[in-house]
């Protein structure tokens, strides 16, 4: 599960969240587009503050659909790209 998740992360997530989970530079400061940069997934970010079920829904459905209200986000949903088991593997 961990090995599968590591590979999925490298293929699907690292381009934005960084090969070492470090996130995008200046991730706390929104660029002129107003959309937030990709946060790190290591201990310096806030991913670990969120319950597993919420993280699962963010990855499956996208941040914009979870926040709602016309919120715009560069975090895509991976429903149709990844199975539920693959989403759980990458989170693990
Ligand atoms: C195209 C760039 C991009 C890709 C690819 C991407 N993300 Fe994201 N991700 C983002 C951005 C940007 C945010 C912040 C969104 C916001 O808050 O508006 C985010 C937020 C998140 C969050 C919420 C983190 C938090 O601390 O609140 C999780 C979890 C997440 N991404 C997981 C993943 C996973 C797992 C993958 C790969 C399957 C992935 N992301 C691929 C751009 C991306």
Coordinates of N, CA and C and ligand atoms in Angstrom, one line a residue:
X1 N 0.8 -1.2 0.0 CA 0.0 0.0 0.0 C 0.9 1.3 0.0
X2 N 1.9 1.3 0.9 CA 2.8 2.4 1.0 C 3.6 2.6 -0.3
X3 N 4.1 1.4 -0.8 CA 4.9 1.5 -2.0 C 4.0 1.9 -3.2
X4 N 2.8 1.4 -3.3 CA 1.9 1.8 -4.4 C 1.6 3.3 -4.3
X5 N 1.4 3.8 -3.1 CA 1.0 5.2 -2.8 C 2.2 6.1 -3.2
X6 N 3.4 5.7 -2.9 CA 4.6 6.5 -3.2 C 4.7 6.7 -4.7
X7 N 4.4 5.6 -5.5 CA 4.5 5.7 -6.9 C 3.4 6.6 -7.5
X8 N 2.2 6.4 -6.9 CA 1.1 7.3 -7.4 C 1.4 8.7 -7.1
X9 N 1.9 9.0 -5.9 CA 2.3 10.4 -5.5 C 3.2 11.0 -6.5
X10 N 4.3 10.2 -6.9 CA 5.3 10.7 -7.8 C 4.7 11.0 -9.2
X11 N 3.7 10.1 -9.6 CA 3.1 10.3 -10.9 C 2.1 11.4 -10.9
X12 N 1.3 11.5 -9.9 CA 0.1 12.4 -10.0 C 0.1 13.6 -9.1
X13 N 1.0 13.7 -8.1 CA 0.9 14.7 -7.1 C 2.1 15.6 -7.0
X14 N 3.3 15.0 -7.3 CA 4.6 15.6 -7.0 C 4.8 16.9 -7.8
X15 N 4.2 16.9 -9.0 CA 4.4 18.1 -9.9 C 3.9 19.4 -9.1
X16 N 2.9 19.3 -8.4 CA 2.4 20.5 -7.6 C 2.9 20.5 -6.2
X17 N 2.8 19.3 -5.5 CA 3.1 19.3 -4.0 C 4.5 19.0 -3.7
X18 N 5.4 18.8 -4.8 CA 6.8 18.6 -4.6 C 7.2 17.2 -4.4
X19 N 8.4 16.9 -4.9 CA 8.9 15.5 -4.8 C 9.1 15.0 -3.3
X20 N 9.4 16.0 -2.5 CA 9.6 15.7 -1.0 C 8.5 16.2 -0.2
X21 N 7.3 16.4 -0.7 CA 6.1 16.8 0.0 C 6.2 18.3 0.4
X22 N 7.2 19.0 -0.2 CA 7.5 20.4 0.3 C 6.5 21.5 -0.1
X23 N 5.6 21.1 -1.1 CA 4.7 22.1 -1.5 C 5.3 23.1 -2.5
X24 N 4.5 24.1 -2.9 CA 5.1 25.1 -3.8 C 5.7 26.3 -3.0
X25 N 6.7 26.9 -3.7 CA 7.4 28.0 -3.0 C 6.3 29.1 -2.5
X26 N 6.6 29.8 -1.4 CA 5.7 30.8 -1.0 C 4.2 30.4 -0.9
X27 N 4.0 29.1 -0.4 CA 2.7 28.6 -0.5 C 1.7 29.3 0.4
X28 N 2.2 30.0 1.3 CA 1.2 30.8 2.2 C 0.7 32.0 1.5
X29 N 1.4 32.5 0.4 CA 1.0 33.7 -0.2 C 0.3 33.5 -1.5
X30 N -1.0 33.9 -1.6 CA -1.7 33.6 -2.9 C -1.1 34.5 -4.0
X31 N -0.9 33.9 -5.2 CA -0.3 34.7 -6.3 C -1.5 35.6 -6.8
X32 N -1.1 36.4 -7.8 CA -2.1 37.4 -8.4 C -3.4 36.7 -8.8
X33 N -3.4 35.4 -9.2 CA -4.6 34.7 -9.6 C -5.6 34.6 -8.5
X34 N -5.1 34.8 -7.2 CA -5.9 34.6 -6.1 C -6.1 33.2 -5.6
X35 N -5.7 32.2 -6.5 CA -5.8 30.8 -6.1 C -4.6 30.4 -5.3
X36 N -4.8 29.6 -4.2 CA -3.7 29.3 -3.3 C -2.8 28.3 -4.0
X37 N -1.5 28.5 -3.7 CA -0.5 27.5 -4.2 C -0.7 26.1 -3.5
X38 N -0.1 25.1 -4.0 CA -0.2 23.8 -3.4 C 0.6 23.8 -2.1
X39 N 0.0 23.4 -1.0 CA 0.7 23.4 0.3 C 1.5 22.1 0.5
X40 N 2.5 22.2 1.4 CA 3.3 21.0 1.6 C 2.4 19.9 2.3
X41 N 2.8 18.6 2.2 CA 2.1 17.6 2.9 C 3.0 17.1 4.1
X42 N 4.1 17.7 4.3 CA 4.9 17.3 5.5 C 4.4 18.1 6.7
X43 N 5.2 18.0 7.8 CA 4.7 18.5 9.1 C 4.7 20.0 9.1
X44 N 5.3 20.7 8.1 CA 5.2 22.2 8.0 C 3.9 22.7 7.5
X45 N 3.1 21.8 6.9 CA 1.8 22.2 6.3 C 0.7 22.0 7.2
X46 N -0.5 21.9 6.7 CA -1.7 21.7 7.5 C -2.5 20.5 7.1
X47 N -2.0 19.7 6.1 CA -2.7 18.5 5.7 C -3.0 17.6 6.9
X48 N -2.0 17.5 7.8 CA -2.2 16.5 8.9 C -3.2 17.0 9.9
X49 N -3.7 18.3 9.8 CA -4.7 18.7 10.7 C -6.1 18.2 10.3
X50 N -6.2 17.7 9.1 CA -7.5 17.3 8.6 C -7.8 15.8 8.8
X51 N -9.0 15.5 9.1 CA -9.3 14.1 9.2 C -9.2 13.3 7.9
X52 N -8.9 12.0 8.0 CA -8.7 11.2 6.8 C -9.8 11.3 5.8
X53 N -11.0 11.3 6.3 CA -12.2 11.2 5.4 C -12.3 12.5 4.6
X54 N -11.9 13.7 5.2 CA -11.9 14.9 4.5 C -10.8 14.9 3.4
X55 N -9.6 14.4 3.8 CA -8.6 14.3 2.8 C -9.0 13.5 1.6
X56 N -9.6 12.3 1.9 CA -10.1 11.5 0.9 C -11.0 12.2 -0.1
X57 N -12.0 12.9 0.5 CA -12.9 13.7 -0.4 C -12.3 14.8 -1.2
X58 N -11.3 15.5 -0.6 CA -10.6 16.5 -1.3 C -9.9 15.9 -2.6
X59 N -9.2 14.8 -2.4 CA -8.5 14.2 -3.5 C -9.5 13.6 -4.5
X60 N -10.6 13.0 -4.1 CA -11.5 12.4 -5.0 C -12.3 13.5 -5.7
X61 N -12.8 14.5 -5.0 CA -13.8 15.4 -5.6 C -13.3 16.8 -5.9
X62 N -12.1 17.1 -5.5 CA -11.4 18.5 -5.7 C -11.7 19.4 -4.5
X63 N -10.8 20.3 -4.3 CA -11.0 21.3 -3.2 C -12.2 22.2 -3.6
X64 N -12.4 22.6 -4.8 CA -13.5 23.6 -5.1 C -14.8 22.9 -4.8
X65 N -15.0 21.6 -5.1 CA -16.3 21.1 -4.8 C -16.5 20.8 -3.3
X66 N -15.5 20.7 -2.6 CA -15.6 20.5 -1.1 C -16.0 21.9 -0.5
X67 N -15.3 22.9 -0.9 CA -15.5 24.2 -0.3 C -16.8 24.8 -0.8
X68 N -17.1 24.6 -2.1 CA -18.4 25.1 -2.6 C -18.4 26.6 -2.7
X69 N -19.6 27.1 -3.0 CA -19.8 28.6 -3.0 C -19.0 29.3 -4.1
X70 N -18.7 28.6 -5.2 CA -17.9 29.2 -6.3 C -16.4 29.3 -6.0
X71 N -15.9 28.7 -4.9 CA -14.5 28.8 -4.6 C -13.7 28.2 -5.8
X72 N -12.6 28.9 -6.1 CA -11.8 28.4 -7.2 C -10.5 27.9 -6.7
X73 N -10.0 26.7 -7.2 CA -8.8 26.1 -6.7 C -8.1 25.3 -7.8
X74 N -6.8 25.2 -7.7 CA -6.0 24.4 -8.6 C -5.9 23.0 -8.2
X75 N -6.5 22.6 -7.1 CA -6.4 21.2 -6.7 C -7.5 20.4 -7.4
X76 N -7.1 19.6 -8.4 CA -8.1 18.8 -9.1 C -8.7 17.7 -8.3
X77 N -9.8 17.2 -8.8 CA -10.4 15.9 -8.2 C -9.9 14.8 -9.1
X78 N -9.6 13.6 -8.4 CA -9.1 12.5 -9.1 C -10.1 11.3 -9.3
X79 N -11.3 11.6 -9.1 CA -12.4 10.6 -9.4 C -12.3 10.3 -10.9
X80 N -12.3 9.1 -11.3 CA -12.2 8.8 -12.7 C -10.7 8.6 -13.2
X81 N -9.8 9.1 -12.4 CA -8.3 8.9 -12.7 C -7.8 7.8 -11.7
X82 N -8.2 7.9 -10.5 CA -7.7 7.0 -9.4 C -8.9 6.3 -8.8
X83 N -8.7 5.0 -8.5 CA -9.7 4.3 -7.7 C -9.7 4.7 -6.3
X84 N -10.8 4.3 -5.5 CA -10.8 4.7 -4.1 C -9.6 4.1 -3.4
X85 N -9.2 2.8 -3.8 CA -8.1 2.2 -3.1 C -6.8 2.9 -3.4
X86 N -6.7 3.5 -4.6 CA -5.5 4.2 -5.0 C -5.4 5.5 -4.2
X87 N -6.6 6.2 -4.0 CA -6.6 7.4 -3.2 C -6.2 7.1 -1.8
X88 N -6.7 6.0 -1.2 CA -6.3 5.7 0.1 C -4.8 5.4 0.2
X89 N -4.3 4.7 -0.8 CA -2.8 4.4 -0.9 C -2.0 5.6 -0.9
X90 N -2.4 6.6 -1.7 CA -1.5 7.8 -1.8 C -1.6 8.6 -0.5
X91 N -2.7 8.6 0.1 CA -2.8 9.3 1.4 C -2.0 8.6 2.5
X92 N -2.0 7.3 2.5 CA -1.2 6.5 3.4 C 0.3 6.9 3.2
Ligands
LIG1 C1 -2.3 20.9 -10.5 C2 -1.6 20.9 -9.2 C3 -2.0 19.9 -8.2 C4 -2.0 18.5 -8.3 C5 -1.5 17.7 -9.5 C6 -2.4 18.0 -7.0 N1 -2.7 19.0 -6.2 FE1 -3.3 18.8 -4.2 N2 -3.5 20.8 -4.1 C7 -3.2 21.7 -5.0 C8 -3.5 23.0 -4.6 C9 -3.3 24.3 -5.3 C10 -4.0 22.9 -3.3 C11 -4.6 24.0 -2.3 C12 -6.0 24.2 -2.8 C13 -6.8 25.2 -2.0 O1 -6.7 25.3 -0.8 O2 -7.5 26.0 -2.7 C14 -4.1 21.4 -3.0 C15 -4.5 20.9 -1.8 C16 -4.5 19.5 -1.5 C17 -4.9 18.9 -0.3 C18 -5.5 19.7 0.9 C19 -4.3 20.0 1.8 C20 -4.5 20.8 3.0 O3 -3.5 20.9 3.7 O4 -5.6 21.4 3.1 C21 -4.7 17.6 -0.4 C22 -4.9 16.5 0.7 C23 -4.1 17.4 -1.7 N3 -4.0 18.5 -2.3 C24 -3.7 16.1 -2.1 C25 -3.2 15.9 -3.4 C26 -2.9 14.5 -3.9 C27 -3.0 13.3 -3.0 C28 -2.6 14.7 -5.2 C29 -2.2 13.6 -6.2 C30 -3.2 12.5 -6.3 C31 -2.7 16.1 -5.5 N4 -3.1 16.8 -4.4 C32 -2.4 16.6 -6.7 C33 -2.7 21.4 -6.3 C34 -2.5 20.2 -6.8

